CSV table of C-alpha atoms in Angstrom, one decimal:
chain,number,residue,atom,x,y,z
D,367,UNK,CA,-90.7,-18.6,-34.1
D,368,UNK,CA,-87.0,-18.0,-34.7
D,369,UNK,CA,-85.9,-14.7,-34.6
D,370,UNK,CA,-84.9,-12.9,-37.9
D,371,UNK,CA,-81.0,-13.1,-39.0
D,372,UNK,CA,-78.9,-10.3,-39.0
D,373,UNK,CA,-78.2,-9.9,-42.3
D,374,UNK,CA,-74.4,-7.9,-42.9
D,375,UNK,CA,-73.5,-6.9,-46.5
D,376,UNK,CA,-70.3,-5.8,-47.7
D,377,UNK,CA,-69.9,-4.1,-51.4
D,378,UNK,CA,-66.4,-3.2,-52.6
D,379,UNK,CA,-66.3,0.2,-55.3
D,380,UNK,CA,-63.9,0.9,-57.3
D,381,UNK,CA,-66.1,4.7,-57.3
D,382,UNK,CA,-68.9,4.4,-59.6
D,383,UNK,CA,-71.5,6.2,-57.8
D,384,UNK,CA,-74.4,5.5,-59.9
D,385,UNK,CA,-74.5,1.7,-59.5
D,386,UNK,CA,-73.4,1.8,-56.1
D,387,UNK,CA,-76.9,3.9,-55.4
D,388,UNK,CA,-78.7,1.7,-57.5
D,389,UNK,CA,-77.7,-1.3,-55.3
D,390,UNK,CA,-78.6,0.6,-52.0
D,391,UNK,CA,-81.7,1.6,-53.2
D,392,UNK,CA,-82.3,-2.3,-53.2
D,393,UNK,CA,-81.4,-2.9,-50.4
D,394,UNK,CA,-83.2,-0.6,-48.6
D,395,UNK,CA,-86.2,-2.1,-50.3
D,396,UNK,CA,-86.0,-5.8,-48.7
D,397,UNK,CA,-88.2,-7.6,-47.2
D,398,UNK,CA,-86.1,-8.6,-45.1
D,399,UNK,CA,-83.5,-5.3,-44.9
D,400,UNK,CA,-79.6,-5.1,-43.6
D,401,UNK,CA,-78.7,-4.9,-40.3
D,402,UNK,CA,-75.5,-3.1,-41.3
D,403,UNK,CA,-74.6,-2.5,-44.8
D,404,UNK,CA,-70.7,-1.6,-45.1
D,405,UNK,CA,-69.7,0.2,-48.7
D,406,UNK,CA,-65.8,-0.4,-49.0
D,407,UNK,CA,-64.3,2.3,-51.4
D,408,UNK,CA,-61.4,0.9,-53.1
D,409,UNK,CA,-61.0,4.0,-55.6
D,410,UNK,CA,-61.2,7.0,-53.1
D,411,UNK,CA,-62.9,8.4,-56.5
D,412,UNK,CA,-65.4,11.5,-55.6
D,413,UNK,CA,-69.1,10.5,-55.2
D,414,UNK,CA,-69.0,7.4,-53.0
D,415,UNK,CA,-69.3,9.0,-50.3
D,416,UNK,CA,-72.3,11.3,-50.8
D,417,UNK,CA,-74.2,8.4,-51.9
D,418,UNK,CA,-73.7,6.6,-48.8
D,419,UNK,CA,-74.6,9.9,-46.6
D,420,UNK,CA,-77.6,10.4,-48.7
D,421,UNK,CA,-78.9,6.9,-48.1
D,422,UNK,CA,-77.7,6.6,-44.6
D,423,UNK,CA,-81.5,7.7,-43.8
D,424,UNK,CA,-82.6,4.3,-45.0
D,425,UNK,CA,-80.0,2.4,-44.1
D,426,UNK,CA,-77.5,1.6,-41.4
D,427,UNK,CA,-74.8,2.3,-44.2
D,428,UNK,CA,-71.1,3.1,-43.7
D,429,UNK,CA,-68.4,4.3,-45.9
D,430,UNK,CA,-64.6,2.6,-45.4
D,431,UNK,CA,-61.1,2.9,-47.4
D,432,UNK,CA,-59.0,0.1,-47.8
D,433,UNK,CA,-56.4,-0.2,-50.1
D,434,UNK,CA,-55.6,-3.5,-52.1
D,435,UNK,CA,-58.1,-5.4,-54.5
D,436,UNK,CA,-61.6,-6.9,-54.0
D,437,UNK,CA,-60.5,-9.5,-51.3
D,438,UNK,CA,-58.5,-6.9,-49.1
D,439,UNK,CA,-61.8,-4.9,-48.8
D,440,UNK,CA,-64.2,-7.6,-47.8
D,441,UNK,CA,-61.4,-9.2,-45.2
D,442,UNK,CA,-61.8,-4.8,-44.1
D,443,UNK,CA,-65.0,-5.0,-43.7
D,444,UNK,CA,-65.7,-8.2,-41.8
D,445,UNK,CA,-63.2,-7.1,-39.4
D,446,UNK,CA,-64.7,-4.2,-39.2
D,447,UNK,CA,-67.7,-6.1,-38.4
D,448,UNK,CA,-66.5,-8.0,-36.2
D,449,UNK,CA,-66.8,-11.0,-38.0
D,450,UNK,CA,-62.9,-11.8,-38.0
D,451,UNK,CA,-59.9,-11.0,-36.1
D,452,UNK,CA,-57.7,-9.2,-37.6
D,453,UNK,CA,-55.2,-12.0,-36.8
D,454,UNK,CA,-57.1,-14.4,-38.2
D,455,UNK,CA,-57.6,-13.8,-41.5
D,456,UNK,CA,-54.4,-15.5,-43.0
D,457,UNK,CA,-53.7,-17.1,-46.7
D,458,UNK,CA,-54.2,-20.7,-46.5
D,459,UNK,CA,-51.1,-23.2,-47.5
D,460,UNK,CA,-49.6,-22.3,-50.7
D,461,UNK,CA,-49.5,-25.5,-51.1
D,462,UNK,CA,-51.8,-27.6,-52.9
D,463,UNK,CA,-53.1,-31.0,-54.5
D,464,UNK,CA,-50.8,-30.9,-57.6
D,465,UNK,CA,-47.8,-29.8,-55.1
D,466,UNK,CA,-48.2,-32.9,-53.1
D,467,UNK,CA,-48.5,-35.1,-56.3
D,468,UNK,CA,-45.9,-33.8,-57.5
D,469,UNK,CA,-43.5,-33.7,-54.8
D,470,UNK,CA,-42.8,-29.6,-54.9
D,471,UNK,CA,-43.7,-26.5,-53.8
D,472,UNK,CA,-45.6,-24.3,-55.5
D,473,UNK,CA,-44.2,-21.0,-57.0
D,474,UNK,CA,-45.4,-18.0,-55.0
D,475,UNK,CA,-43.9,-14.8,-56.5
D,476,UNK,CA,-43.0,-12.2,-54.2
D,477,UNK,CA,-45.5,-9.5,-54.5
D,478,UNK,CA,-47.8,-11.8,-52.5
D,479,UNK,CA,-48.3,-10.9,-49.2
D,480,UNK,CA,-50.5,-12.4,-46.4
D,481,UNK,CA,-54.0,-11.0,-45.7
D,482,UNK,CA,-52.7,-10.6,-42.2
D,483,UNK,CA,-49.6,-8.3,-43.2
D,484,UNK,CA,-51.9,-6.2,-45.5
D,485,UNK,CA,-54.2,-5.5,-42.7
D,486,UNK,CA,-51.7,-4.1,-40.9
D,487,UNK,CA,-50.3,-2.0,-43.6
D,488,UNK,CA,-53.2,-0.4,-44.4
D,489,UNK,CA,-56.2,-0.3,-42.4
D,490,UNK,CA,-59.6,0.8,-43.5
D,491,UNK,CA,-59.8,4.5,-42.6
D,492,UNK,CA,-62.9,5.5,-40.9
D,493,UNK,CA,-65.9,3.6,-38.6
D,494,UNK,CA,-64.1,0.3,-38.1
D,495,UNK,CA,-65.7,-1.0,-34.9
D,496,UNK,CA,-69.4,-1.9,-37.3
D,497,UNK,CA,-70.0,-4.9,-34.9
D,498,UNK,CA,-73.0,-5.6,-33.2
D,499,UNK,CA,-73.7,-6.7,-29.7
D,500,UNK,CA,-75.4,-10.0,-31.2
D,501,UNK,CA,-73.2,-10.5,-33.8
D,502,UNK,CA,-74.0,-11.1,-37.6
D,503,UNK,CA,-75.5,-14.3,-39.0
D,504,UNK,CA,-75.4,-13.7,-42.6
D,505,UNK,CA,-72.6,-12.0,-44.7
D,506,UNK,CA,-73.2,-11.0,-48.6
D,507,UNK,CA,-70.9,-9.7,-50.7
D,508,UNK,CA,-72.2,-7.9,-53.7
D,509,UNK,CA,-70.4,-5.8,-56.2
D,510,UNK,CA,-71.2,-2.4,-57.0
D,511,UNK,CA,-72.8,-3.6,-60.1
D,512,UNK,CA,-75.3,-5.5,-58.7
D,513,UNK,CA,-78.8,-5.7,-57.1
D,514,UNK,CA,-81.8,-7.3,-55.3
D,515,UNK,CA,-85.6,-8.1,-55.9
D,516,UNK,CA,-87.1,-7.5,-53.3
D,517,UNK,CA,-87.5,-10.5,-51.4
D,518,UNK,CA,-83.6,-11.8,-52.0
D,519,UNK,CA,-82.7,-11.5,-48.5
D,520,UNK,CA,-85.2,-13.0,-47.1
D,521,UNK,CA,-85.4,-15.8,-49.5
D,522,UNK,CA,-81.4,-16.3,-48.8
D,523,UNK,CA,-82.0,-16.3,-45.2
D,524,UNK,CA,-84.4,-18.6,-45.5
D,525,UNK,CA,-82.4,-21.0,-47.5
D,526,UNK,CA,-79.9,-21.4,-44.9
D,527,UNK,CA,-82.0,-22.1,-42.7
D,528,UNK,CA,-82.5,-25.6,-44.1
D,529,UNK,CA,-78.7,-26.5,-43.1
D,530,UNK,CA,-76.5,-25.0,-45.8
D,531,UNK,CA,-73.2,-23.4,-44.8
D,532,UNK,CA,-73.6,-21.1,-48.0
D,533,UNK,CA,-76.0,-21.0,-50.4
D,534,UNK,CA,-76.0,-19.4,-53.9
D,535,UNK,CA,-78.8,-17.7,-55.8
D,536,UNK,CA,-79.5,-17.3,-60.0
D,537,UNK,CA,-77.3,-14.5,-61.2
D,538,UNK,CA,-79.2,-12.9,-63.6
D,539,UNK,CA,-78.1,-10.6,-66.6
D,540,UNK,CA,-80.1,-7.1,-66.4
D,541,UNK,CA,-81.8,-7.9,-69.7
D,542,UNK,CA,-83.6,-10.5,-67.5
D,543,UNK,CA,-81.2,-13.3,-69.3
D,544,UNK,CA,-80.9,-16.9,-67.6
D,545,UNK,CA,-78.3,-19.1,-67.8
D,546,UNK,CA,-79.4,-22.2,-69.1
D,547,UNK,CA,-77.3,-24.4,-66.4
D,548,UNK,CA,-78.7,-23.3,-63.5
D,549,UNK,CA,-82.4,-24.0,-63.6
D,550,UNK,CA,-82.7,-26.4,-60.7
D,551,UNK,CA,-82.0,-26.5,-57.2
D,552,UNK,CA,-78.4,-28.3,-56.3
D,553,UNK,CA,-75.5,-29.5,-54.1
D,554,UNK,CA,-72.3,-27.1,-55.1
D,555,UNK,CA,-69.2,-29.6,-55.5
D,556,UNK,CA,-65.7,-29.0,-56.1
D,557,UNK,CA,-66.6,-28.3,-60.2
D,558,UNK,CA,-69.9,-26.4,-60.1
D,559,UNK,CA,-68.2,-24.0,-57.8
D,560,UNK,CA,-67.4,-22.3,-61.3
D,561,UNK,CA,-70.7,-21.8,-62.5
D,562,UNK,CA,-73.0,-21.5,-59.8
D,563,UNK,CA,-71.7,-19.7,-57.3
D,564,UNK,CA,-70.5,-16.3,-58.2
D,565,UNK,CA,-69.6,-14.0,-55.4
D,566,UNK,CA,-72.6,-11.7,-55.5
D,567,UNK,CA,-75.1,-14.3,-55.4
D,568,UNK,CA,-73.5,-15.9,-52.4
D,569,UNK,CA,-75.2,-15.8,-48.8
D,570,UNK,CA,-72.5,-17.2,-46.6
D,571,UNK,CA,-72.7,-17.8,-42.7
D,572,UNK,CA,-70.7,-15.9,-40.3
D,573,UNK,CA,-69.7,-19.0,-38.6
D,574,UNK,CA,-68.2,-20.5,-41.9
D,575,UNK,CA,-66.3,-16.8,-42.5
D,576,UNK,CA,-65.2,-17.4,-39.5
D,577,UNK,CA,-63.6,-21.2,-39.5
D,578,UNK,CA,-62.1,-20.4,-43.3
D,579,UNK,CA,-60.2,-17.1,-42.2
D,580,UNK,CA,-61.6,-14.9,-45.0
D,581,UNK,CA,-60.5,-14.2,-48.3
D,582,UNK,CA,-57.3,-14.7,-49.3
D,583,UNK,CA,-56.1,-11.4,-50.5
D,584,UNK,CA,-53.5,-12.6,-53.1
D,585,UNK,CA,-56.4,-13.7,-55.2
D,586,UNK,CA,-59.2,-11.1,-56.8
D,587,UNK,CA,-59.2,-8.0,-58.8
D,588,UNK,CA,-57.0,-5.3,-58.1
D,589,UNK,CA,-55.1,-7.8,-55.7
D,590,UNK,CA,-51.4,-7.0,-56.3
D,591,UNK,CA,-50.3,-10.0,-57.8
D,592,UNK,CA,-50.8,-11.7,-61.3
D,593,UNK,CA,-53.9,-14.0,-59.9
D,594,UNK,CA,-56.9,-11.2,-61.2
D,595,UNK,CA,-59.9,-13.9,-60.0
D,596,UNK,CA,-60.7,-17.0,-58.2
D,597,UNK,CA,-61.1,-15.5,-54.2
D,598,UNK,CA,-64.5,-16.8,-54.1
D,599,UNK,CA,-63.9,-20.3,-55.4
D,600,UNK,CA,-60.9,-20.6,-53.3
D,601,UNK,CA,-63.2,-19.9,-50.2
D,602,UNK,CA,-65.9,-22.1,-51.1
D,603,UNK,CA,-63.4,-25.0,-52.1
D,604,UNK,CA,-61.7,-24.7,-48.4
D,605,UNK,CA,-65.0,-24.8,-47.0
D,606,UNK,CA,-66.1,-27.8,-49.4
D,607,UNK,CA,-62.7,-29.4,-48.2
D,608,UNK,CA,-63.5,-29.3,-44.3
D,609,UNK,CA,-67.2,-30.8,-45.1
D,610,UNK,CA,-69.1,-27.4,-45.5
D,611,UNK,CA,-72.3,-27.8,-47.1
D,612,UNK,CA,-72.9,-25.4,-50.1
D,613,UNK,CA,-76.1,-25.4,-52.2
D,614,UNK,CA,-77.8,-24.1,-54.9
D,615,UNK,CA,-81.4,-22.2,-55.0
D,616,UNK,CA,-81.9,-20.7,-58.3
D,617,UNK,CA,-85.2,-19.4,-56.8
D,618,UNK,CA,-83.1,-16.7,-55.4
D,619,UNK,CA,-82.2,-14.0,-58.3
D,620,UNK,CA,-79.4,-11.6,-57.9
D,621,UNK,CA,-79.7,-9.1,-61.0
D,622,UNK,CA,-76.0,-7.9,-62.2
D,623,UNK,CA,-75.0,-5.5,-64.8
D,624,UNK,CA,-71.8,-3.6,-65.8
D,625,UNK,CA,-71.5,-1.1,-68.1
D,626,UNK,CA,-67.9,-1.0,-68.1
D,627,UNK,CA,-67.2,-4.2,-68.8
D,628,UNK,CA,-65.3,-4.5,-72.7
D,629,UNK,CA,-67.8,-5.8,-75.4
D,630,UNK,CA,-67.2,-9.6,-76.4
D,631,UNK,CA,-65.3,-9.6,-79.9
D,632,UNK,CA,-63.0,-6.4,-78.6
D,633,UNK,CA,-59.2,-7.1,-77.6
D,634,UNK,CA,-60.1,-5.9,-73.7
D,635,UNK,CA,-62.7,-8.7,-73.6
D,636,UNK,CA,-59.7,-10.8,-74.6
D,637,UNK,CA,-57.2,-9.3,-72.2
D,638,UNK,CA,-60.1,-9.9,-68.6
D,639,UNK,CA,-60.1,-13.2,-70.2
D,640,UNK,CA,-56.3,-13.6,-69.9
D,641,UNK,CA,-55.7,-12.3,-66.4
D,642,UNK,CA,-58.4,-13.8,-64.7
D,643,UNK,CA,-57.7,-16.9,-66.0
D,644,UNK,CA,-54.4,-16.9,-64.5
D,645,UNK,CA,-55.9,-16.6,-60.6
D,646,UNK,CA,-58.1,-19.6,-61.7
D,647,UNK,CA,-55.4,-21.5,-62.6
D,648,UNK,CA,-53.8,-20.7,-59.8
D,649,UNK,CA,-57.1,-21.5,-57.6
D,650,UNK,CA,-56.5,-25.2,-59.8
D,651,UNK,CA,-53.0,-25.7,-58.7
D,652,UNK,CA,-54.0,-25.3,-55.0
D,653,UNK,CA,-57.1,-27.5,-54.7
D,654,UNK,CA,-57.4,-30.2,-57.8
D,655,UNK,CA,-54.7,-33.3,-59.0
D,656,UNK,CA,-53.5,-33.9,-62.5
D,657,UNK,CA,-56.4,-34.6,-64.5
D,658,UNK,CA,-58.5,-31.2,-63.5
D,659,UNK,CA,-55.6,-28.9,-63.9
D,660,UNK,CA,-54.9,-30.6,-68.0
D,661,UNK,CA,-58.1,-30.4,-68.2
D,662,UNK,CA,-58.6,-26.4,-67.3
D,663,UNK,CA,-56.0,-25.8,-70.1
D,664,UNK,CA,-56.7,-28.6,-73.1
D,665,UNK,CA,-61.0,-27.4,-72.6
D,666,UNK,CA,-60.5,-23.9,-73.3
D,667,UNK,CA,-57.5,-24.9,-76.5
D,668,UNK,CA,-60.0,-27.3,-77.8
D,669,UNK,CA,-62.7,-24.3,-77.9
D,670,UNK,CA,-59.9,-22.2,-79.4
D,671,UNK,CA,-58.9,-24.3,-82.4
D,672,UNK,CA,-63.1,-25.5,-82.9
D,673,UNK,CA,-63.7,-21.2,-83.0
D,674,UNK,CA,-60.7,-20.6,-85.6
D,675,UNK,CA,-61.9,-23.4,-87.8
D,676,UNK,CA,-65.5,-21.6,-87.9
D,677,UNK,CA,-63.5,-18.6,-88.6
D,678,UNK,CA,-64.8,-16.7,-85.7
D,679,UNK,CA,-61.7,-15.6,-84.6
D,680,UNK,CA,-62.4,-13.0,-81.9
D,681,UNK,CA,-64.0,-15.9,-80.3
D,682,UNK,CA,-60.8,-18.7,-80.7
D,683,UNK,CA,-58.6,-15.2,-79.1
D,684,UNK,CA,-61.1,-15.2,-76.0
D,685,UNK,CA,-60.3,-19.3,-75.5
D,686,UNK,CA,-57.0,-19.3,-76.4
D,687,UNK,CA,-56.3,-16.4,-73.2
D,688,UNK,CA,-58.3,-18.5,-71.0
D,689,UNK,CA,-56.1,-21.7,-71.8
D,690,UNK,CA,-52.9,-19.6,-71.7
D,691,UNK,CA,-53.6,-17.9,-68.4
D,692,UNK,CA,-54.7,-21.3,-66.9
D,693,UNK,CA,-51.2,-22.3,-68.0
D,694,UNK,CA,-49.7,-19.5,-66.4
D,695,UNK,CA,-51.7,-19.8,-62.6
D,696,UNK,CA,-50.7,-23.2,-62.7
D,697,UNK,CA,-47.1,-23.5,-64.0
D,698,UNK,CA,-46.3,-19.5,-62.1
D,699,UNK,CA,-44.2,-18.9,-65.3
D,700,UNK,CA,-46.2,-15.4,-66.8
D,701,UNK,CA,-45.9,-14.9,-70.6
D,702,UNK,CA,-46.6,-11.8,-72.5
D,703,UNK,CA,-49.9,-10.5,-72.3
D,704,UNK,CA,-51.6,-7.4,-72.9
D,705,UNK,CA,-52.3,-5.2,-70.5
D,706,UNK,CA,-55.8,-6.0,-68.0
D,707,UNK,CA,-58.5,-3.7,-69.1
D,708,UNK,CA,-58.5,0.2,-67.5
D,709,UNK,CA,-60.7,0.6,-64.7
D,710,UNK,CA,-63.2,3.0,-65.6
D,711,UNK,CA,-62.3,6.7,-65.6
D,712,UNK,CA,-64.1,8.6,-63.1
D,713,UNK,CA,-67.3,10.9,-63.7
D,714,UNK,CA,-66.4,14.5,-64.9
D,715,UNK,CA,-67.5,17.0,-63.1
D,716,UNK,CA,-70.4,19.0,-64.6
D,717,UNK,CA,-69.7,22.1,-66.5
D,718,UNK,CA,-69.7,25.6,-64.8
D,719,UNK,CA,-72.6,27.6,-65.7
D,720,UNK,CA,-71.7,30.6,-66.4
């Protein structure tokens, strides 16, 4: 028999304790557990910390810093790891399929900075040599809001052993929701790569970390320029590009739920719609022609107008962000938009007895 993969997971916390234990707790509980589990606090909020001392008993868990947005902490942590070099995790070609059809460059505004530069700017702050003698085989990269059956690991470990590059599982609401689309086992292409692969349901190899350089760290939340999502799909569609093999195993459930996300109907809801949108517009620009980028902004316009004639106007708001911040990532000409929604304010600390 095969020997067991070593299993490395990365979470990146913005400091909400609470779910970050929650998601430990699973973890300690696999099947199949960790071999290293690195917590990468983005927030430097109080809390984080003692949750990762107080499970370090059951896990081989470590607590970094890094400043930057989502994709800035997991590049951190899988050099950290030992995953990547620091010098090799770089932004790929700003450049992409509409560029080249259309004869120009794309607009890159000048916050953007490459993954490599960041690194060096700011380094995570505490254990950064995580990596093991025999190396990782498995990455995952939950979010704080997340968690695992029991037997997730091992039944994404198991998955890839059948030849995938990466394979997703079901994400799955924490009302025990499914989504309707992803019932059956399936080969991820260059437009499913929306739907069913979400980053926390995602077991990638090491190996295909390692020939795509990373994340690119001027796409994701928090990242400091106007493209708020689409790290994960921009991965995956570099790796789809050089003949990576992604699939789909809904038999695998990832359970996710966030309390501080904005109720659907409220003008927060509408503004995450907005600025996300923009990174996958931006995501669009750099990997599909003509037709797919018209399309990501007519879909969402059609939806709008359909929603306003049904009078369910909250709902035409929500569609008409997404089909304006497609716009946006793909033209690089920003509108006015309301702000992105707060992150959430830290605990307060209990009251003095006395």
């Amino acid at each position: 028999m095969s020997p067991a993969p070593r299993i490395a997971v990365i979470v990146t916390t913005v400091g909400r304790p609470r779910l970050l234990d929650r998601l430990l707790l699973s973890l300690a509980g696999q099947t199949l557990p960790p071999a290293r589990v690195v917590v990468v606090d983005r927030g430097r909020r109080p809390g984080t910390a003692a949750v990762v001392e107080h499970r370090s008993d059951r896990l081989a868990v470590h607590h970094l810093t890094s400043p930057g947005g989502t994709s800035a902490g997991r590049n951190a942590g899988l050099v950290a790891l030992g995953v990547l070099e620091a010098a090799a995790v770089e932004r790929p070609s700003a450049i992409g399929t509409l560029d080249a059809m259309l004869g120009a460059p794309a607009p890159r505004p000048p916050a953007e900075r490459t993954a490599r530069a960041l690194v060096a700017a700011g380094p995570a702050r505490g254990p950064v040599a995580l990596a093991e003698p025999d190396g990782f085989d498995v990455v995952l990269f939950p979010g704080d809001h997340t968690w695992y059956p029991p037997d997730a690991l091992e039944r994404g470990a198991r998955a890839l052993e059948a030849g995938a590059d990466v394979v997703s599982g079901r994400m799955v609401g924490g009302d025990g929701a499914r989504p309707p689309l992803d019932e059956r086992p399936a080969r991820i292409d260059d437009r499913s790569v929306w739907t069913l692969a979400p980053a926390g349901s995602c077991f990638f190899r090491a190996s295909f970390l390692r020939a795509n350089g990373g994340f690119d760290e001027g796409l994701g939340a928090g990242c400091d320029t106007p493209w708020q999502s689409g790290a994960t799909a921009d991965l995956l569609l570099r790796g789809l590009r050089a003949g990576s093999v992604l699939n789909h195993a809904p038999d695998i459930r990832v359970f996710e739920h966030d309390p501080d996300a904005p109720p659907a109907g409220t003008p927060e809801h509408g503004a995450g719609a907005r600025h996300a949108a923009r990174g996958t517009g931006r995501v669009h620009r750099r990997h599909y022609g003509g037709y797919a980028c018209a399309r990501a902004v007519a879909r969402p316009l059609g939806a709008a107008a359909l929603a306003f004639l049904r009078r369910r106007r909250p709902e035409a708001a929500w569609h008409l962000h997404r089909s304006v911040g497609h716009l946006e990532g793909l033209t690089g000409a920003l509108l006015p938009a309301p702000p992105p929604p707060a992150p959430p304010a830290p605990p307060a600390p209990p009251a003095s007895q006395g």
